Amino acid sequence: MSMALYHGNTQSSEAAKMEQIITEFFAKSRQIILESRCPHVSSRNYSGEQMMSSPSPSSSSSSSSSIRGRDKWFNLALRDCPAAIESIDFWRQSNLEPMVVDIILVQRLSDWDPMSYSPRRDLVRNLSGKERFQNCWSSEDDEFGCDMKTEKIIERWVVQYESRKGGRDCSSGSKRSIAPSLHTLYKKSILLLRSLYAMVRLLPAYKLYRDLISSGQILTFNLAHRVSSFVEPFTHREESEMQQFEFTPVETFSGRLCLSVTYRSSLLDVSSEPSTPMTPQFIQDYVGSPMADPLKRLLSFPVPQGSPCSSPFGRRHSWSHDFYTPSPPSALPSPSPAYSDSRASISKPSSHCLPPRSLPRHLPETPQRHKNNTNLDAYWPSIFSPSPSTSPPAHLPSSHKSKALLRSESAPVSIPASKLGSTPLSNNNQILPRSPPLKVKRNSASKTQRSSGLVQTSTVDKLFSFGKYENKRCSGSSGVKLSSNSSPQKSFSRSSSKLSFQDDFDDSEFSGPFVVDDDDMADRGSRPGSFDQRGLIRDPLEPRGLFQVRKSQDAAVAALVHVLKRAPPLRQDISNSIDLSPSSSHVTLTNPTEERNEKSELRVQSAVISVASPKTTSAALEELRGYREMKDLLLRQKGMRSHTQAK
Amino acid sequence: MNCEVCQLKELEVEHFEIREVLRCILHTILFHRALGLVRPKDVDLELFEITYVQCGDVELEKKIDEKIDQFIDRVEKHPNKKNQICLSFYEEKKQAVWFTNRVERLYWEQWYINLNVAQQPKSHSGKSHYSKVVVDPGESALEERSHRRAALEASLREVLFQIIKFVNEKKDHVPPIPNLEGVSFLYEITIPSSSDSAFGMDMFKRMLQTGHPTMLS
């Protein structure tokens, strides 16, 4: 149905308006669905936001009071839902494609074992999956970065525009009399979206969503979503377990707008699981009872049998504290691991030293936040007609593109041609760079306080799984620029996040700046801090003889934080390494590309540590250049002298 | 203009549940009829695991609560088992009859919410007497109660589905949307006086009336 089918201006403009209504209907329905299905994306996740987000001025909450342009569509003002907006421009181009939104229940297997955690290959897989599915950050990867999980589609929403091919044959006059007016079409789509809005909240999956957003993070299940333009058929068995509800289609003059949902009517097996395992009495016994904090308390709920969290009763509070407090009242344990982690992740994003479990905690929040800032405020208007606010179906007279349904034409503001012509894939590419892993982590680096807890635990994971061998390995590979073992940079540069962590736990070590030597490391396993942490995860109930210092764990942490807070050695060190090793740098200066490499490397590191460092670096380079000139001059003079002497 | 009537499935409620149930139903209907710009608000019921949607209009909320108060009053004064509350949507039409201007209400939709309120004092004492005889009084009563609660929750859910289905199937009678925010249509909430015996008759009369809106005025 192209515009050419209609003769005369009124008809064509009506067609264009209809196109836009349909497009916006796709977008809105998608937003309605996802808003109440993806826990990390929904802005109903208030607790999550408070917990994870930095006080960014451009957060979604700040804008919630004002009605913006796209809110006016269908007279339904929704909250920001970045996931819903992300890939909608695909349907913008071809609204003849059905839009299939699958809501997937991801369940962690109960014999889940943190020791078998593999580095996050998942991320890569997800990216490729994204291209295929037009996906956005689905929560499945956020929560469980491992393959030990089951996925089950519990809801499938299909939004579809069924074009009536024969419509053209009718004479335009008679057709008009039968066809609903634009107003009617719009009114009916409003009604349809209202009932969709209510329906989404009535279906069983909504309860899962509520559980997820109300209970913090750790549940044995999670909800993910997948948006695609094709239907993967259900098996017969699946079909038998599902029910369907078809909303009454909205007739237009060239087809009809259909919306249906297939859903699992019973999710009992899932939803009952998280609430069963434990009674709160257990927790109340703890020192520093998590019961005081609703967020902490949740940690204890959804624990599957044999999961790492379920066993260490005696130590739970130290976890939950780290886990759930964005900036703990004592504020102590957090900074260090996060610092080191972020450093590691920035300089070496794919490093295997990067603890896999540190990611899940960042990802749900940070990419979203990121999108909030860019996608919504900057990116959004360029895709959508920026002023649907005024009169929704505005019309552009010219028709230079022959898109099937004139998607683009109807937008009040012309969309750049590149966008129009782009395939879904390239569209994706526009979106994907917004949340690459590196960026995400970098983002998290600035939110040290928030993410630290998680990082810490993951660091601990690493700690016991790699031990001192890892240390050696890391220090061995930790960088060209490390000239001496005594350099503090050894433990802080790149890959060795866990090194610093271990150091941190040892309060007695703090007289020297993070000196790491092998004797020390061998010893480390029996040190109070690290050992305690280790026992917590691996086998907390096993009695150990080395706990004499256990009470000092907090003290160790405090001391560590204290040291890190001051952390002068870091900056000094960078400048030191530059200043003290002019000779080595000197060599690299001869090669311009190397110089650039090194420069950028330095910048990467220093970006985390201090803003001042780049300046120092360039100053040092300048200085070196000066030395070199001086040397050349001397050599020349010497040569001249010898020359003259020879004469 | 034809008037669509929707009789919602009857719910067995106890006295203390009336308010929540009515709120949930009335707001859900009004959300579907508030075709002006709304910023929907999710509300979780306290007694049931149900979330319904309000259209975020304070005035509307107040009005609904007032009507519910009236309804509860009525229930207390006339402890009929069957009680009804009606939500009607209409348009106004000015009509010059002789020398006076009359405003005529043209009803285009009516929703009947049917509640079967359990006779509180009687059934309660009866229950407790009975359960005192039984071995474990507290537990069986509790069990029965939770069982009944679950049943009501399921029925309430059904009613909400019924509303959604009705809204979906019947769209043609809805008048054009006025350019207003929120609840754009005129509406009224009435509590039809009904007695046990005349219940059916009263309803029949109402339906007749709504079929011929002119008779109302």
PDB file of N, CA, C and O in Angstrom, chain A residues 499-542:
ATOM      1  N   LEU A 499      45.335  -8.569  42.682  1.00  0.00           N
ATOM      2  CA  LEU A 499      46.524  -8.327  43.462  1.00  0.00           C
ATOM      3  C   LEU A 499      46.296  -7.229  44.475  1.00  0.00           C
ATOM      4  O   LEU A 499      46.557  -7.376  45.642  1.00  0.00           O
ATOM      5  N   SER A 500      45.804  -6.189  43.973  1.00  0.00           N
ATOM      6  CA  SER A 500      45.617  -5.068  44.866  1.00  0.00           C
ATOM      7  C   SER A 500      44.633  -5.441  45.961  1.00  0.00           C
ATOM      8  O   SER A 500      44.759  -5.037  47.089  1.00  0.00           O
ATOM      9  N   PHE A 501      43.718  -6.224  45.588  1.00  0.00           N
ATOM     10  CA  PHE A 501      42.728  -6.614  46.557  1.00  0.00           C
ATOM     11  C   PHE A 501      43.351  -7.398  47.688  1.00  0.00           C
ATOM     12  O   PHE A 501      43.087  -7.177  48.855  1.00  0.00           O
ATOM     13  N   GLN A 502      44.187  -8.300  47.277  1.00  0.00           N
ATOM     14  CA  GLN A 502      44.805  -9.092  48.316  1.00  0.00           C
ATOM     15  C   GLN A 502      45.646  -8.223  49.218  1.00  0.00           C
ATOM     16  O   GLN A 502      45.641  -8.369  50.418  1.00  0.00           O
ATOM     17  N   ASP A 503      46.343  -7.363  48.585  1.00  0.00           N
ATOM     18  CA  ASP A 503      47.166  -6.464  49.385  1.00  0.00           C
ATOM     19  C   ASP A 503      46.310  -5.715  50.370  1.00  0.00           C
ATOM     20  O   ASP A 503      46.642  -5.547  51.525  1.00  0.00           O
ATOM     21  N   ASP A 504      45.214  -5.334  49.846  1.00  0.00           N
ATOM     22  CA  ASP A 504      44.356  -4.492  50.647  1.00  0.00           C
ATOM     23  C   ASP A 504      43.931  -5.145  51.945  1.00  0.00           C
ATOM     24  O   ASP A 504      43.723  -4.488  52.941  1.00  0.00           O
ATOM     25  N   PHE A 505      43.788  -6.421  51.854  1.00  0.00           N
ATOM     26  CA  PHE A 505      43.275  -7.071  53.033  1.00  0.00           C
ATOM     27  C   PHE A 505      44.294  -7.222  54.137  1.00  0.00           C
ATOM     28  O   PHE A 505      43.980  -7.593  55.230  1.00  0.00           O
ATOM     29  N   ASP A 506      45.457  -6.985  53.778  1.00  0.00           N
ATOM     30  CA  ASP A 506      46.501  -7.198  54.748  1.00  0.00           C
ATOM     31  C   ASP A 506      46.901  -5.876  55.376  1.00  0.00           C
ATOM     32  O   ASP A 506      47.687  -5.123  54.829  1.00  0.00           O
ATOM     33  N   ASP A 507      46.357  -5.633  56.520  1.00  0.00           N
ATOM     34  CA  ASP A 507      46.598  -4.311  57.076  1.00  0.00           C
ATOM     35  C   ASP A 507      48.043  -4.126  57.511  1.00  0.00           C
ATOM     36  O   ASP A 507      48.556  -3.024  57.564  1.00  0.00           O
ATOM     37  N   SER A 508      48.675  -5.230  57.821  1.00  0.00           N
ATOM     38  CA  SER A 508      50.031  -5.097  58.312  1.00  0.00           C
ATOM     39  C   SER A 508      50.986  -4.675  57.200  1.00  0.00           C
ATOM     40  O   SER A 508      52.091  -4.234  57.444  1.00  0.00           O
ATOM     41  N   GLU A 509      50.539  -4.834  56.006  1.00  0.00           N
ATOM     42  CA  GLU A 509      51.424  -4.578  54.886  1.00  0.00           C
ATOM     43  C   GLU A 509      51.516  -3.105  54.519  1.00  0.00           C
ATOM     44  O   GLU A 509      52.261  -2.735  53.633  1.00  0.00           O
ATOM     45  N   PHE A 510      50.778  -2.311  55.154  1.00  0.00           N
ATOM     46  CA  PHE A 510      50.569  -1.009  54.566  1.00  0.00           C
ATOM     47  C   PHE A 510      51.668   0.009  54.797  1.00  0.00           C
ATOM     48  O   PHE A 510      51.574   1.126  54.329  1.00  0.00           O
ATOM     49  N   SER A 511      52.648  -0.424  55.491  1.00  0.00           N
ATOM     50  CA  SER A 511      53.774   0.485  55.646  1.00  0.00           C
ATOM     51  C   SER A 511      54.406   0.749  54.289  1.00  0.00           C
ATOM     52  O   SER A 511      54.785   1.863  53.970  1.00  0.00           O
ATOM     53  N   GLY A 512      54.500  -0.259  53.494  1.00  0.00           N
ATOM     54  CA  GLY A 512      55.061  -0.081  52.152  1.00  0.00           C
ATOM     55  C   GLY A 512      53.949   0.001  51.129  1.00  0.00           C
ATOM     56  O   GLY A 512      52.874  -0.528  51.345  1.00  0.00           O
ATOM     57  N   PRO A 513      54.223   0.643  50.062  1.00  0.00           N
ATOM     58  CA  PRO A 513      53.181   0.831  49.066  1.00  0.00           C
ATOM     59  C   PRO A 513      52.974  -0.403  48.207  1.00  0.00           C
ATOM     60  O   PRO A 513      53.554  -0.532  47.143  1.00  0.00           O
ATOM     61  N   PHE A 514      52.175  -1.285  48.683  1.00  0.00           N
ATOM     62  CA  PHE A 514      51.726  -2.422  47.879  1.00  0.00           C
ATOM     63  C   PHE A 514      52.854  -3.266  47.335  1.00  0.00           C
ATOM     64  O   PHE A 514      52.843  -3.696  46.197  1.00  0.00           O
ATOM     65  N   VAL A 515      53.799  -3.434  48.161  1.00  0.00           N
ATOM     66  CA  VAL A 515      54.889  -4.283  47.694  1.00  0.00           C
ATOM     67  C   VAL A 515      54.385  -5.707  47.592  1.00  0.00           C
ATOM     68  O   VAL A 515      53.753  -6.232  48.501  1.00  0.00           O
ATOM     69  N   VAL A 516      54.659  -6.302  46.492  1.00  0.00           N
ATOM     70  CA  VAL A 516      54.232  -7.670  46.330  1.00  0.00           C
ATOM     71  C   VAL A 516      55.445  -8.523  46.081  1.00  0.00           C
ATOM     72  O   VAL A 516      56.176  -8.327  45.116  1.00  0.00           O
ATOM     73  N   ASP A 517      55.664  -9.431  46.952  1.00  0.00           N
ATOM     74  CA  ASP A 517      56.670 -10.413  46.553  1.00  0.00           C
ATOM     75  C   ASP A 517      56.156 -11.792  46.878  1.00  0.00           C
ATOM     76  O   ASP A 517      55.173 -11.968  47.574  1.00  0.00           O
ATOM     77  N   ASP A 518      56.806 -12.743  46.332  1.00  0.00           N
ATOM     78  CA  ASP A 518      56.237 -14.071  46.313  1.00  0.00           C
ATOM     79  C   ASP A 518      56.091 -14.683  47.690  1.00  0.00           C
ATOM     80  O   ASP A 518      55.153 -15.427  47.949  1.00  0.00           O
ATOM     81  N   ASP A 519      57.009 -14.396  48.543  1.00  0.00           N
ATOM     82  CA  ASP A 519      56.891 -14.924  49.892  1.00  0.00           C
ATOM     83  C   ASP A 519      55.587 -14.457  50.505  1.00  0.00           C
ATOM     84  O   ASP A 519      54.845 -15.225  51.106  1.00  0.00           O
ATOM     85  N   ASP A 520      55.380 -13.226  50.294  1.00  0.00           N
ATOM     86  CA  ASP A 520      54.160 -12.637  50.802  1.00  0.00           C
ATOM     87  C   ASP A 520      52.951 -13.378  50.282  1.00  0.00           C
ATOM     88  O   ASP A 520      52.028 -13.690  51.001  1.00  0.00           O
ATOM     89  N   MET A 521      52.980 -13.588  49.036  1.00  0.00           N
ATOM     90  CA  MET A 521      51.816 -14.188  48.408  1.00  0.00           C
ATOM     91  C   MET A 521      51.561 -15.591  48.903  1.00  0.00           C
ATOM     92  O   MET A 521      50.443 -16.008  49.089  1.00  0.00           O
ATOM     93  N   ALA A 522      52.598 -16.303  49.086  1.00  0.00           N
ATOM     94  CA  ALA A 522      52.432 -17.663  49.562  1.00  0.00           C
ATOM     95  C   ALA A 522      51.744 -17.648  50.916  1.00  0.00           C
ATOM     96  O   ALA A 522      50.947 -18.505  51.256  1.00  0.00           O
ATOM     97  N   ASP A 523      52.082 -16.643  51.623  1.00  0.00           N
ATOM     98  CA  ASP A 523      51.547 -16.489  52.945  1.00  0.00           C
ATOM     99  C   ASP A 523      50.063 -16.141  52.918  1.00  0.00           C
ATOM    100  O   ASP A 523      49.334 -16.362  53.851  1.00  0.00           O
ATOM    101  N   ARG A 524      49.715 -15.575  51.884  1.00  0.00           N
ATOM    102  CA  ARG A 524      48.468 -14.826  51.855  1.00  0.00           C
ATOM    103  C   ARG A 524      47.235 -15.645  52.203  1.00  0.00           C
ATOM    104  O   ARG A 524      46.289 -15.168  52.771  1.00  0.00           O
ATOM    105  N   GLY A 525      47.279 -16.866  51.780  1.00  0.00           N
ATOM    106  CA  GLY A 525      46.096 -17.697  52.005  1.00  0.00           C
ATOM    107  C   GLY A 525      45.703 -17.749  53.456  1.00  0.00           C
ATOM    108  O   GLY A 525      44.539 -17.912  53.792  1.00  0.00           O
ATOM    109  N   SER A 526      46.636 -17.622  54.323  1.00  0.00           N
ATOM    110  CA  SER A 526      46.313 -17.737  55.727  1.00  0.00           C
ATOM    111  C   SER A 526      46.043 -16.401  56.376  1.00  0.00           C
ATOM    112  O   SER A 526      45.788 -16.308  57.553  1.00  0.00           O
ATOM    113  N   ARG A 527      46.099 -15.389  55.607  1.00  0.00           N
ATOM    114  CA  ARG A 527      45.842 -14.063  56.188  1.00  0.00           C
ATOM    115  C   ARG A 527      44.366 -13.924  56.508  1.00  0.00           C
ATOM    116  O   ARG A 527      43.523 -14.475  55.822  1.00  0.00           O
ATOM    117  N   PRO A 528      44.143 -13.147  57.490  1.00  0.00           N
ATOM    118  CA  PRO A 528      42.758 -13.047  57.948  1.00  0.00           C
ATOM    119  C   PRO A 528      41.788 -12.616  56.863  1.00  0.00           C
ATOM    120  O   PRO A 528      40.815 -13.279  56.621  1.00  0.00           O
ATOM    121  N   GLY A 529      42.106 -11.544  56.249  1.00  0.00           N
ATOM    122  CA  GLY A 529      41.128 -10.970  55.320  1.00  0.00           C
ATOM    123  C   GLY A 529      40.792 -11.909  54.186  1.00  0.00           C
ATOM    124  O   GLY A 529      39.670 -12.355  54.029  1.00  0.00           O
ATOM    125  N   SER A 530      41.792 -12.253  53.466  1.00  0.00           N
ATOM    126  CA  SER A 530      41.516 -13.034  52.274  1.00  0.00           C
ATOM    127  C   SER A 530      40.975 -14.400  52.638  1.00  0.00           C
ATOM    128  O   SER A 530      40.125 -14.942  51.968  1.00  0.00           O
ATOM    129  N   PHE A 531      41.491 -14.904  53.714  1.00  0.00           N
ATOM    130  CA  PHE A 531      41.039 -16.231  54.054  1.00  0.00           C
ATOM    131  C   PHE A 531      39.575 -16.229  54.447  1.00  0.00           C
ATOM    132  O   PHE A 531      38.799 -17.079  54.050  1.00  0.00           O
ATOM    133  N   ASP A 532      39.262 -15.275  55.187  1.00  0.00           N
ATOM    134  CA  ASP A 532      37.886 -15.162  55.625  1.00  0.00           C
ATOM    135  C   ASP A 532      36.978 -15.108  54.413  1.00  0.00           C
ATOM    136  O   ASP A 532      35.991 -15.816  54.314  1.00  0.00           O
ATOM    137  N   GLN A 533      37.320 -14.285  53.518  1.00  0.00           N
ATOM    138  CA  GLN A 533      36.496 -14.139  52.326  1.00  0.00           C
ATOM    139  C   GLN A 533      36.413 -15.451  51.575  1.00  0.00           C
ATOM    140  O   GLN A 533      35.383 -15.834  51.068  1.00  0.00           O
ATOM    141  N   ARG A 534      37.511 -16.088  51.557  1.00  0.00           N
ATOM    142  CA  ARG A 534      37.541 -17.310  50.785  1.00  0.00           C
ATOM    143  C   ARG A 534      36.639 -18.367  51.424  1.00  0.00           C
ATOM    144  O   ARG A 534      35.857 -19.020  50.766  1.00  0.00           O
ATOM    145  N   GLY A 535      36.788 -18.448  52.700  1.00  0.00           N
ATOM    146  CA  GLY A 535      35.990 -19.438  53.400  1.00  0.00           C
ATOM    147  C   GLY A 535      34.524 -19.180  53.187  1.00  0.00           C
ATOM    148  O   GLY A 535      33.728 -20.089  53.037  1.00  0.00           O
ATOM    149  N   LEU A 536      34.213 -17.961  53.139  1.00  0.00           N
ATOM    150  CA  LEU A 536      32.833 -17.563  52.955  1.00  0.00           C
ATOM    151  C   LEU A 536      32.230 -18.197  51.714  1.00  0.00           C
ATOM    152  O   LEU A 536      31.125 -18.679  51.724  1.00  0.00           O
ATOM    153  N   ILE A 537      32.966 -18.196  50.711  1.00  0.00           N
ATOM    154  CA  ILE A 537      32.391 -18.716  49.485  1.00  0.00           C
ATOM    155  C   ILE A 537      32.530 -20.214  49.378  1.00  0.00           C
ATOM    156  O   ILE A 537      31.605 -20.931  49.097  1.00  0.00           O
ATOM    157  N   ARG A 538      33.695 -20.635  49.625  1.00  0.00           N
ATOM    158  CA  ARG A 538      33.957 -22.015  49.289  1.00  0.00           C
ATOM    159  C   ARG A 538      33.342 -22.974  50.283  1.00  0.00           C
ATOM    160  O   ARG A 538      32.568 -23.835  49.946  1.00  0.00           O
ATOM    161  N   ASP A 539      33.675 -22.796  51.473  1.00  0.00           N
ATOM    162  CA  ASP A 539      33.160 -23.746  52.455  1.00  0.00           C
ATOM    163  C   ASP A 539      33.140 -23.083  53.819  1.00  0.00           C
ATOM    164  O   ASP A 539      34.032 -23.283  54.623  1.00  0.00           O
ATOM    165  N   PRO A 540      32.159 -22.347  54.051  1.00  0.00           N
ATOM    166  CA  PRO A 540      32.148 -21.507  55.237  1.00  0.00           C
ATOM    167  C   PRO A 540      32.030 -22.322  56.517  1.00  0.00           C
ATOM    168  O   PRO A 540      32.397 -21.862  57.584  1.00  0.00           O
ATOM    169  N   LEU A 541      31.496 -23.494  56.377  1.00  0.00           N
ATOM    170  CA  LEU A 541      31.214 -24.234  57.599  1.00  0.00           C
ATOM    171  C   LEU A 541      32.408 -25.067  58.045  1.00  0.00           C
ATOM    172  O   LEU A 541      32.460 -25.563  59.153  1.00  0.00           O
ATOM    173  N   GLU A 542      33.309 -25.224  57.168  1.00  0.00           N
ATOM    174  CA  GLU A 542      34.473 -26.014  57.517  1.00  0.00           C
ATOM    175  C   GLU A 542      35.291 -25.265  58.558  1.00  0.00           C
ATOM    176  O   GLU A 542      35.655 -24.108  58.365  1.00  0.00           O
TER     177      GLU A 542
END
